[in-house]
Each structure stands twice: as structure tokens, then as C-alpha cells.
Short mmCIF file of C-alpha atoms in Angstrom, two decimals:
data_model
loop_
_atom_site.label_atom_id
_atom_site.label_comp_id
_atom_site.label_asym_id
_atom_site.label_seq_id
_atom_site.Cartn_x
_atom_site.Cartn_y
_atom_site.Cartn_z
CA ARG A 23 -90.83 154.24 -69.65
CA VAL A 24 -94.24 155.62 -68.37
CA LYS A 25 -92.49 156.34 -64.76
CA PHE A 26 -89.88 158.33 -66.82
CA VAL A 27 -92.06 159.99 -68.52
CA LEU A 28 -94.08 161.06 -65.68
CA GLY A 29 -90.97 161.63 -63.75
CA LEU A 30 -91.08 159.29 -61.06
CA PHE A 31 -87.28 158.72 -60.80
CA GLU A 32 -86.31 162.38 -60.48
CA ASN A 33 -89.20 162.96 -57.89
CA PRO A 34 -90.64 159.73 -56.61
CA PHE A 35 -92.24 161.41 -53.51
CA VAL A 36 -96.12 162.60 -53.84
CA ASP A 37 -96.92 166.63 -52.74
CA GLU A 38 -99.44 165.18 -50.49
CA GLU A 39 -101.62 168.64 -50.11
CA ASN A 40 -101.57 169.07 -53.88
CA ALA A 41 -102.58 165.41 -54.87
CA ALA A 42 -105.68 166.02 -52.14
CA THR A 43 -106.89 169.30 -54.23
CA ILE A 44 -106.51 167.39 -57.55
CA THR A 45 -107.88 163.94 -56.89
CA ASN A 46 -111.57 164.13 -57.47
CA GLY A 47 -111.56 168.05 -58.47
CA SER A 48 -114.31 169.81 -60.41
CA GLU A 49 -112.57 168.41 -63.61
CA HIS A 50 -112.83 164.65 -62.11
CA GLN A 51 -116.30 164.73 -61.19
CA GLN A 52 -117.51 166.43 -64.25
CA LEU A 53 -115.58 163.48 -66.64
CA ALA A 54 -117.44 161.21 -64.22
CA LEU A 55 -120.58 162.49 -64.96
CA GLU A 56 -120.00 162.97 -68.88
CA ALA A 57 -119.00 159.19 -69.05
CA ALA A 58 -122.10 158.17 -66.66
CA ARG A 59 -124.19 160.20 -69.20
CA LYS A 60 -122.78 158.59 -72.23
CA ALA A 61 -122.62 155.27 -70.85
CA VAL A 62 -126.38 154.64 -70.28
CA VAL A 63 -128.13 151.96 -72.98
CA LEU A 64 -131.67 152.73 -73.62
CA LEU A 65 -132.57 148.88 -74.63
CA LYS A 66 -136.52 149.45 -74.85
CA ASN A 67 -138.78 152.49 -75.00
CA GLU A 68 -141.97 150.98 -75.85
CA GLY A 69 -144.50 154.28 -76.37
CA ASP A 70 -142.28 156.61 -75.79
CA LEU A 71 -142.43 156.38 -72.02
CA LEU A 72 -139.11 158.26 -71.73
CA PRO A 73 -138.29 160.81 -70.99
CA LEU A 74 -140.24 161.58 -68.28
CA GLU A 75 -142.01 165.17 -67.70
CA ALA A 76 -141.66 166.31 -64.27
CA SER A 77 -144.71 168.80 -64.78
CA LYS A 78 -146.86 165.89 -65.64
CA LEU A 79 -145.73 163.44 -62.53
CA ARG A 80 -147.21 164.31 -59.08
CA SER A 81 -145.14 161.67 -57.72
CA LEU A 82 -142.06 159.01 -58.69
CA ALA A 83 -141.48 155.91 -56.90
CA VAL A 84 -137.94 154.77 -56.92
CA ILE A 85 -137.25 150.97 -55.69
CA GLY A 86 -135.22 148.47 -55.74
CA PRO A 87 -131.85 147.13 -53.80
CA ASN A 88 -130.20 149.52 -56.18
CA ALA A 89 -131.80 152.33 -55.65
CA ASP A 90 -130.12 153.79 -52.63
CA ALA A 91 -126.58 152.47 -53.20
CA VAL A 92 -123.49 153.54 -55.04
CA ARG A 93 -122.43 150.45 -57.26
CA LEU A 94 -118.73 150.89 -58.34
CA GLY A 95 -117.78 146.93 -59.08
CA GLY A 96 -115.17 145.47 -57.42
CA TYR A 97 -112.09 146.43 -59.21
CA SER A 98 -112.82 150.53 -58.53
CA GLY A 99 -111.04 153.01 -56.45
CA ASN A 100 -113.05 154.53 -53.73
CA PRO A 101 -113.81 158.20 -54.92
CA GLY A 102 -114.77 158.80 -51.07
CA CYS A 103 -118.11 160.14 -52.39
CA GLY A 104 -120.90 159.13 -54.51
CA VAL A 105 -124.51 160.17 -56.09
CA THR A 106 -127.09 157.21 -55.68
CA VAL A 107 -129.98 157.10 -57.89
CA LEU A 108 -132.58 157.97 -54.95
CA GLU A 109 -130.55 160.94 -53.98
CA GLY A 110 -129.64 162.16 -57.62
CA LEU A 111 -133.84 162.45 -58.30
CA ARG A 112 -134.43 164.08 -55.40
CA GLN A 113 -131.65 166.78 -56.23
CA LYS A 114 -133.01 167.15 -59.45
CA LEU A 115 -136.73 167.33 -59.06
CA GLY A 116 -136.76 169.11 -55.47
CA ASP A 117 -140.24 169.74 -54.03
CA SER A 118 -142.02 169.85 -57.93
CA VAL A 119 -142.38 165.89 -57.51
CA GLU A 120 -142.75 163.68 -54.39
CA VAL A 121 -140.01 160.70 -54.51
CA LEU A 122 -141.33 157.69 -52.78
CA TYR A 123 -138.89 155.20 -51.85
CA ALA A 124 -138.90 151.08 -50.96
CA GLU A 125 -135.89 148.98 -50.91
CA GLY A 126 -137.90 146.20 -52.56
CA CYS A 127 -135.81 143.24 -51.44
CA GLY A 128 -132.20 142.52 -50.61
CA LEU A 129 -129.55 141.50 -52.94
CA SER A 130 -127.08 139.70 -50.25
CA GLN A 131 -127.03 139.39 -46.50
CA ALA A 132 -123.31 140.68 -46.00
CA VAL A 133 -123.06 144.09 -44.02
CA GLY A 134 -120.46 146.58 -44.73
CA THR A 135 -119.62 149.31 -47.58
CA ALA A 136 -119.65 148.56 -51.29
CA HIS A 137 -116.21 147.92 -51.28
CA ASN A 138 -115.23 145.62 -48.43
CA LEU A 139 -118.19 143.22 -49.87
CA TRP A 140 -115.98 142.27 -53.04
CA PHE A 141 -113.63 140.95 -50.26
CA MET A 142 -116.16 138.89 -47.81
CA ASP A 143 -115.64 135.19 -49.06
CA GLU A 144 -119.07 134.29 -48.04
CA VAL A 145 -122.41 135.23 -49.84
CA LEU A 146 -125.72 134.22 -48.65
CA LEU A 147 -128.99 135.49 -50.19
CA PRO A 148 -131.26 137.65 -48.03
CA ASP A 149 -133.93 136.30 -45.51
CA PRO A 150 -137.05 135.22 -47.64
CA ALA A 151 -139.17 136.57 -44.73
CA GLU A 152 -137.70 139.81 -44.94
CA ASP A 153 -137.75 140.22 -48.50
CA ALA A 154 -141.17 139.07 -48.74
CA ALA A 155 -141.90 142.13 -46.10
CA HIS A 156 -140.15 144.44 -48.58
CA ILE A 157 -141.77 143.44 -51.27
CA ALA A 158 -145.17 144.03 -50.16
CA GLU A 159 -144.09 147.46 -49.05
CA ALA A 160 -142.94 147.97 -52.47
CA VAL A 161 -146.23 146.95 -53.98
CA GLN A 162 -147.80 149.48 -52.04
CA THR A 163 -145.50 152.64 -52.68
CA ALA A 164 -145.99 151.71 -56.41
CA GLN A 165 -149.70 151.87 -56.19
CA GLU A 166 -148.92 155.23 -54.80
CA ALA A 167 -146.80 156.56 -57.54
CA ASP A 168 -147.54 157.83 -61.10
CA VAL A 169 -144.44 156.13 -62.60
CA VAL A 170 -142.34 153.53 -60.99
CA LEU A 171 -138.25 153.55 -61.72
CA LEU A 172 -137.23 149.76 -60.48
CA VAL A 173 -133.43 149.95 -60.12
CA LEU A 174 -132.33 146.14 -59.78
CA GLY A 175 -129.02 144.25 -61.15
CA ASP A 176 -125.94 143.47 -58.62
CA ASN A 177 -123.65 144.61 -56.24
CA GLU A 178 -120.10 144.04 -55.67
CA GLN A 179 -120.67 140.47 -54.24
CA THR A 180 -123.34 138.88 -56.52
CA CYS A 181 -121.19 140.06 -59.76
CA ARG A 182 -117.37 139.14 -58.93
CA GLU A 183 -114.25 137.16 -59.51
CA ALA A 184 -114.06 133.49 -57.97
CA TRP A 185 -110.43 133.68 -56.85
CA ALA A 186 -110.50 130.48 -54.50
CA VAL A 187 -112.88 127.84 -53.45
CA GLU A 188 -113.70 129.44 -50.13
CA HIS A 189 -114.25 132.82 -52.30
CA PRO A 190 -116.79 131.89 -55.13
CA GLY A 191 -117.78 134.60 -57.36
CA ASP A 192 -119.51 132.62 -60.38
CA ARG A 193 -123.02 131.93 -61.25
CA ASP A 194 -124.57 129.44 -63.10
CA SER A 195 -127.60 131.43 -64.06
CA LEU A 196 -128.03 134.85 -65.62
CA ASP A 197 -131.29 135.68 -63.96
CA LEU A 198 -131.61 138.67 -61.35
CA PRO A 199 -129.89 137.62 -58.38
CA GLY A 200 -132.13 137.08 -54.98
CA ARG A 201 -135.59 137.52 -55.19
CA GLN A 202 -135.87 140.33 -57.80
CA GLU A 203 -137.88 138.76 -60.28
CA ASP A 204 -140.51 138.32 -57.76
CA LEU A 205 -140.03 142.18 -56.89
CA LEU A 206 -140.31 143.04 -60.88
CA GLN A 207 -143.31 140.97 -61.57
CA ALA A 208 -145.12 142.22 -58.29
CA VAL A 209 -144.82 145.98 -59.11
CA VAL A 210 -145.84 145.46 -62.66
CA ALA A 211 -148.76 143.30 -61.51
CA THR A 212 -149.93 147.26 -59.85
CA GLY A 213 -150.49 148.20 -63.44
CA THR A 214 -147.99 151.28 -62.21
CA PRO A 215 -145.96 152.43 -65.63
CA VAL A 216 -142.22 150.95 -64.71
CA VAL A 217 -139.00 151.98 -65.95
CA LEU A 218 -136.78 149.17 -65.18
CA LEU A 219 -132.45 150.62 -64.57
CA LEU A 220 -130.08 147.65 -64.62
CA LEU A 221 -127.09 148.39 -62.63
CA ASN A 222 -125.10 145.31 -63.01
CA GLY A 223 -121.14 144.02 -63.69
CA ARG A 224 -123.05 141.37 -66.42
CA PRO A 225 -125.89 140.88 -68.82
CA ALA A 226 -129.00 139.82 -67.11
CA SER A 227 -131.52 137.53 -69.17
CA ILE A 228 -134.62 139.49 -68.37
CA ASN A 229 -137.06 137.77 -70.41
CA PHE A 230 -140.14 138.96 -68.35
CA ALA A 231 -139.08 142.29 -67.99
CA ALA A 232 -138.29 142.74 -71.96
CA GLN A 233 -141.96 141.38 -72.63
CA HIS A 234 -143.89 143.40 -69.77
CA VAL A 235 -141.82 146.35 -68.70
CA PRO A 236 -142.14 149.43 -71.42
CA ALA A 237 -138.82 151.33 -70.67
CA ILE A 238 -135.69 149.47 -69.63
CA LEU A 239 -132.19 151.10 -69.41
CA GLU A 240 -128.59 149.88 -68.75
CA GLY A 241 -126.60 151.42 -66.71
CA TRP A 242 -123.56 149.02 -65.96
CA TYR A 243 -121.68 150.46 -63.27
CA LEU A 244 -121.92 154.14 -63.98
CA GLY A 245 -119.69 155.37 -60.88
CA GLN A 246 -119.72 157.98 -58.15
CA ALA A 247 -122.14 160.56 -60.59
CA ALA A 248 -124.33 157.73 -61.08
CA GLY A 249 -127.42 159.42 -59.38
CA THR A 250 -127.26 162.52 -61.31
CA ALA A 251 -126.33 161.25 -64.91
CA VAL A 252 -129.57 158.77 -64.20
CA ALA A 253 -131.71 161.86 -63.21
CA GLU A 254 -130.78 163.61 -66.58
CA VAL A 255 -131.62 160.59 -68.56
CA LEU A 256 -134.93 159.66 -67.08
CA PHE A 257 -135.97 163.47 -67.91
CA GLY A 258 -134.74 164.26 -70.79
CA GLU A 259 -131.94 166.74 -70.31
CA ALA A 260 -129.63 163.76 -71.42
CA ASN A 261 -130.40 161.93 -74.37
CA PRO A 262 -129.14 158.30 -74.13
CA GLY A 263 -126.55 156.97 -76.95
CA GLY A 264 -124.85 154.31 -75.69
CA LYS A 265 -124.82 150.84 -77.51
CA LEU A 266 -124.19 147.54 -75.90
CA PRO A 267 -120.83 146.05 -76.18
CA ILE A 268 -121.81 142.53 -75.70
CA THR A 269 -125.00 140.43 -76.34
CA PHE A 270 -127.50 139.87 -73.82
CA PRO A 271 -128.50 136.11 -73.93
CA ARG A 272 -132.09 134.84 -73.33
CA SER A 273 -130.49 132.14 -70.97
CA ALA A 274 -127.56 130.82 -69.68
CA GLY A 275 -128.35 127.88 -72.15
CA GLN A 276 -127.73 130.15 -74.54
CA ILE A 277 -124.41 130.83 -74.13
CA PRO A 278 -121.79 131.19 -75.98
CA ALA A 279 -123.56 134.37 -77.44
CA TYR A 280 -121.91 136.60 -80.03
CA TYR A 281 -122.75 138.30 -82.81
CA TYR A 282 -119.78 136.91 -85.21
CA HIS A 283 -120.26 133.37 -85.05
CA LYS A 284 -119.45 130.95 -87.75
CA PRO A 285 -122.43 130.24 -89.70
CA SER A 286 -122.80 126.76 -88.80
CA SER A 287 -122.99 127.42 -85.13
CA ARG A 288 -126.44 128.81 -84.23
CA ARG A 289 -129.12 125.93 -84.23
CA GLY A 290 -130.94 126.41 -81.18
CA TYR A 291 -132.81 124.59 -78.73
CA LEU A 292 -136.31 123.47 -78.67
CA PHE A 293 -139.26 125.85 -77.51
CA SER A 294 -136.57 128.56 -77.31
CA ASP A 295 -136.17 131.60 -79.76
CA ILE A 296 -132.56 131.53 -81.26
CA THR A 297 -132.03 135.32 -81.23
CA PRO A 298 -130.53 136.94 -78.61
CA LEU A 299 -132.47 139.26 -75.96
CA PHE A 300 -130.73 142.28 -76.97
CA PRO A 301 -127.86 142.00 -79.77
CA PHE A 302 -124.54 143.25 -79.84
CA GLY A 303 -124.11 147.11 -80.48
CA HIS A 304 -127.79 147.73 -79.64
CA GLY A 305 -128.95 150.95 -77.95
CA LEU A 306 -131.95 153.04 -78.64
CA SER A 307 -132.40 156.89 -78.22
CA TYR A 308 -135.29 159.72 -77.53
CA THR A 309 -134.67 160.48 -81.46
CA THR A 310 -134.76 158.59 -84.45
CA PHE A 311 -131.82 157.92 -86.69
CA ALA A 312 -131.87 157.07 -91.02
CA TYR A 313 -129.19 155.77 -92.75
CA SER A 314 -129.40 156.15 -96.74
CA ASN A 315 -127.04 156.49 -99.63
CA LEU A 316 -124.04 153.71 -98.83
CA ARG A 317 -121.64 153.92 -101.40
CA LEU A 318 -118.28 152.97 -102.01
CA SER A 319 -115.10 155.30 -103.75
CA ALA A 320 -114.09 152.12 -105.89
CA GLU A 321 -116.45 148.72 -106.41
CA LYS A 322 -113.66 147.02 -107.03
CA ILE A 323 -110.21 147.00 -105.41
CA HIS A 324 -106.24 145.00 -105.50
CA ALA A 325 -105.51 143.50 -102.23
CA GLY A 326 -103.17 146.16 -101.52
CA GLU A 327 -105.51 148.95 -102.06
CA SER A 328 -108.31 150.62 -99.83
CA ALA A 329 -111.65 152.26 -100.72
CA THR A 330 -113.91 154.71 -98.78
CA LEU A 331 -117.31 153.30 -97.45
CA SER A 332 -119.49 156.20 -96.19
CA VAL A 333 -123.13 156.63 -95.27
CA ASP A 334 -125.48 159.63 -94.80
CA VAL A 335 -127.25 159.45 -91.26
CA THR A 336 -130.08 161.65 -90.37
CA ASN A 337 -131.74 162.69 -87.03
CA THR A 338 -135.61 161.99 -87.96
CA GLY A 339 -136.80 163.13 -84.70
CA LYS A 340 -137.44 166.17 -82.88
CA ARG A 341 -134.77 165.97 -80.21
CA ALA A 342 -130.67 166.35 -80.55
CA GLY A 343 -128.96 163.31 -79.92
CA ASP A 344 -125.57 160.95 -80.58
CA GLU A 345 -125.60 157.49 -82.75
CA VAL A 346 -123.11 155.21 -82.71
CA VAL A 347 -122.52 154.39 -86.36
CA GLN A 348 -121.48 150.80 -86.91
CA PHE A 349 -119.19 148.90 -89.98
CA TYR A 350 -118.81 145.37 -90.46
CA ILE A 351 -117.61 143.47 -92.89
CA HIS A 352 -118.95 139.64 -94.32
CA ASP A 353 -116.70 137.64 -96.49
CA LEU A 354 -118.98 135.97 -98.49
CA LEU A 355 -117.04 132.87 -99.38
CA SER A 356 -113.81 132.07 -97.90
CA GLN A 357 -111.41 130.01 -99.71
CA ARG A 358 -109.22 128.65 -97.11
CA VAL A 359 -110.92 129.06 -93.40
CA THR A 360 -114.40 129.71 -92.28
CA ARG A 361 -115.25 132.87 -91.35
CA PRO A 362 -117.84 134.52 -89.12
CA VAL A 363 -120.89 135.72 -90.34
CA LYS A 364 -119.52 139.52 -89.86
CA LEU A 365 -117.08 141.34 -87.76
CA LEU A 366 -117.04 144.80 -86.43
CA LYS A 367 -114.29 146.96 -88.22
CA GLY A 368 -115.41 150.17 -87.28
CA PHE A 369 -117.67 153.11 -85.43
CA GLN A 370 -118.17 156.25 -84.84
CA ARG A 371 -120.11 158.43 -82.33
CA ILE A 372 -121.76 161.53 -83.86
CA SER A 373 -124.08 163.81 -82.42
CA LEU A 374 -126.92 165.16 -84.45
CA GLN A 375 -129.54 167.93 -84.33
CA PRO A 376 -133.53 167.52 -85.35
CA GLY A 377 -132.98 167.07 -89.45
CA GLU A 378 -129.70 167.11 -89.49
CA THR A 379 -127.49 164.94 -91.72
CA GLN A 380 -123.84 164.19 -91.33
CA THR A 381 -121.91 161.67 -93.37
CA VAL A 382 -119.77 159.02 -92.09
CA SER A 383 -117.22 157.49 -93.75
CA PHE A 384 -114.77 154.19 -93.39
CA THR A 385 -111.42 153.13 -94.89
CA VAL A 386 -111.66 149.44 -96.33
CA GLY A 387 -108.22 148.36 -96.87
CA ARG A 388 -105.99 145.41 -95.93
CA GLU A 389 -105.90 146.55 -92.06
CA GLN A 390 -110.00 145.59 -92.35
CA LEU A 391 -110.01 142.51 -94.83
CA GLN A 392 -107.08 140.57 -93.69
CA PHE A 393 -107.38 137.49 -91.23
CA LEU A 394 -105.02 134.64 -90.43
CA ASN A 395 -104.99 131.78 -92.78
CA GLU A 396 -104.27 128.47 -91.70
CA ASP A 397 -100.72 128.82 -91.52
CA MET A 398 -101.09 132.12 -89.00
CA GLN A 399 -100.18 134.36 -91.88
CA GLN A 400 -102.09 137.26 -92.49
CA VAL A 401 -104.02 137.45 -95.64
CA VAL A 402 -106.24 139.37 -97.82
CA GLU A 403 -108.38 136.62 -100.03
CA PRO A 404 -109.54 138.06 -103.52
CA GLY A 405 -113.54 137.87 -103.50
CA GLU A 406 -116.42 139.32 -102.60
CA PHE A 407 -117.31 141.43 -99.22
CA GLU A 408 -120.63 142.30 -97.81
CA LEU A 409 -120.09 145.69 -95.81
CA LEU A 410 -122.82 146.37 -93.83
CA VAL A 411 -123.66 149.68 -91.87
CA GLY A 412 -126.35 150.41 -89.38
CA GLY A 413 -127.09 151.09 -85.45
CA SER A 414 -126.24 147.98 -84.24
CA SER A 415 -124.89 144.25 -85.37
CA GLN A 416 -128.38 143.68 -86.90
CA ALA A 417 -127.34 146.45 -89.48
CA THR A 418 -129.11 145.83 -92.64
CA LEU A 419 -127.93 148.84 -95.09
CA LYS A 420 -125.25 146.64 -97.15
CA ILE A 421 -123.00 147.11 -100.19
CA ILE A 422 -120.61 144.54 -101.97
CA LEU A 423 -117.16 144.98 -102.34
CA THR A 424 -114.87 143.02 -104.86
CA VAL A 425 -111.10 142.47 -104.17
CA GLU A 426 -109.01 141.38 -107.36
CA GLY A 427 -105.72 139.98 -107.45
#
């Protein structure tokens, strides 16, 4: 049907000249930039280190194996262009701030472009002696700068699908691959303020960074406009509003790690914290948001009815920003099958000016309350349901809805 709608049966041939003018045209490039801006997740911002102010900086060190590379991921197409983080910052800052660069360490030894890395079977870690020299250079570069942006994570070899015995792709650790952890600790030890940016395809167990790095950004694979978007976010032209679509575990031993676990499934391990490093739905902003006045249009409904859940969200900071309002449901006492401690049932991304308040509403009815019973039938059980609203899966604002009948 899609092929018919596209007209491929009436006109199966491509106008190559026209396609070349459309593909990755100005509209596509703007969309790529907007997607990158909105995808960035601010995990930590201790002491409001971010956003940086160019007027207060003499030099910025950009360090790391992902600082001067376009990371698109293995299953992406090749756009034929791309802005690295280093390029994006140099374009934005010009001569106003000196931008220093050091690779810091390698990710893998394979030689080639970002896209053929994914196809190469053999993956080798970088030479230890070369990495040691790169780390020493990075430390010297960090000492010369006012602030360090450390760009770490994965490439298309260290995070990929394993499709054959001779083509491995999985790892038994979620730590940063290679000697990136050594680089991170060495740069932090210089005492220069550090901003960590992750460009990767999987969550990383960045326990040291979570404790010792004041500002952390998760970028995933930001695409061809990565460098431009990162520069805008770092210097406050864009305010990060993304949220984590997965849980960040503290180690591979914490897996499976997900927010909708059953009540009895989280007992933890000796000498380890039971909580995740960063929970599902987590994401900060350069402004702050307050949730208030959680209310229901009806506190009791019958199984076939619905109610409206509303909450007021206020931008209590000094910057305009986006917030992703999240709605979860917890069945307090299921009669037939064990239910998760909570389930995401709705979310809305809103933009608020400083001091602005907006009411966000969600429908609570059969679609949100039903689940599969032991006979694989969709049912809505009577009883009490806890409705939770907030900025992450750790939402604390709650109200009870009673379902009768």
C-alpha cells in the first residue's frame, strides 16, 4: 500500500538530478539539527557549571576519541557530511575563545571511515603505549584550559550487533571501552572543571564520572548536526530537555535494569546500591520546573468509563525550557496477576517561558488501566490505582483513582 501511495508502480524510476537537490537539502539539515538539539539529555549539572559563558572563558579544551569524529551508528545511512563536536565549537566560538584539542586515547585500532568500521570483523583495542602518550598529552592540554569538554563513548565497532562467530559485537561490561576510564580519571585529576559528553549506542556505567564530574550530557548518536547542536547546548543557546528512554545501571551485574519491575524483583547485591545510576525518564534542564495541583475530574469511575488527570507545571527558573511531563500508573492490589510497580502511560513535552504555568492533562480509562490476565484477555479490574506524575520515573506527585464494578 505504501508503494502505491508513493506512486512507485506508476513511476518506478527516480529523477536522479531532482533527488540530488532534495536529499539532505536545507530542510533536511534543519530537521537533523532540531532532532540533535532535542535529543541531548542533561544527566548532571552540579553547581550550574552549564551553560558555559564564552565571555568568561579564555580557552576550552576538547578532548576524547569522539571529539573529532562523526558518530552515526551502524544502521544509519551516509549523509555525505557531518559536523564533529570539535568543528561545531570552533565554528561557534571563532576567535573569541581558544579551542584546544587532544584525542586522549583510541577506541579501536581499525582504520577506515565511521561506516566501514561497522562491517569489519576483527576489533582490536588501541596500543597501550600509544594510549599512554595520548593521555599524557590530554592532561597537559587540560591543564592549559579553563574548562574541559571530554567527549567519550562508543564507535561503530565497540557498539554493534554480533551477527556471526567471526563478527562479535556484544560486550560483557558496560564500562567505557578501551582506556577511556583512565583518560577520564587523569583529566579530572588536573582540577580543571570537566564537562562529560557521551556519544554512544548503549548506556555506560560511568560510576566515577557520576561522583566526580560536575556536568554530564548524554548525546547518543546525534547525527550529522552533532557538533552544531552540542555547541548550542554547551553555551546555552539551546536548553537540553531530553529524557532517558532507558535505565542506566551501575554495572552489568545490575541487569536487567528497568523501571517497571515486579514488586519482589529488586533485592540488590552486597556492597552495591540497589538504585540505578540514572533512572528511566531522567533528564535535567538549565531551568527548573515545579509540579502542583494534581487532580482528577472524577475520583471514582466504572470500568468502561474514563477520567481526566491534570497537573500544573511551572517554569520556576530564569530560562525558557522544555519539560517532558510523565504519567505512570500503579495497580495497588491486582487480584489475578502480579503487576509492575509502575507503568508509563503517557507523556507530553511542553515549552515554558520563565514563570509560565501550563496545565497538562491525560486521559485515564480502559486503554490506560487494562492488562492481560492469565487467560490472555484484556481486562480492567476494580480497585485502587495510584496515578503518578513528574519529570521522571521517580515521580512523587500522586493521587488515587478508584475503579468500581
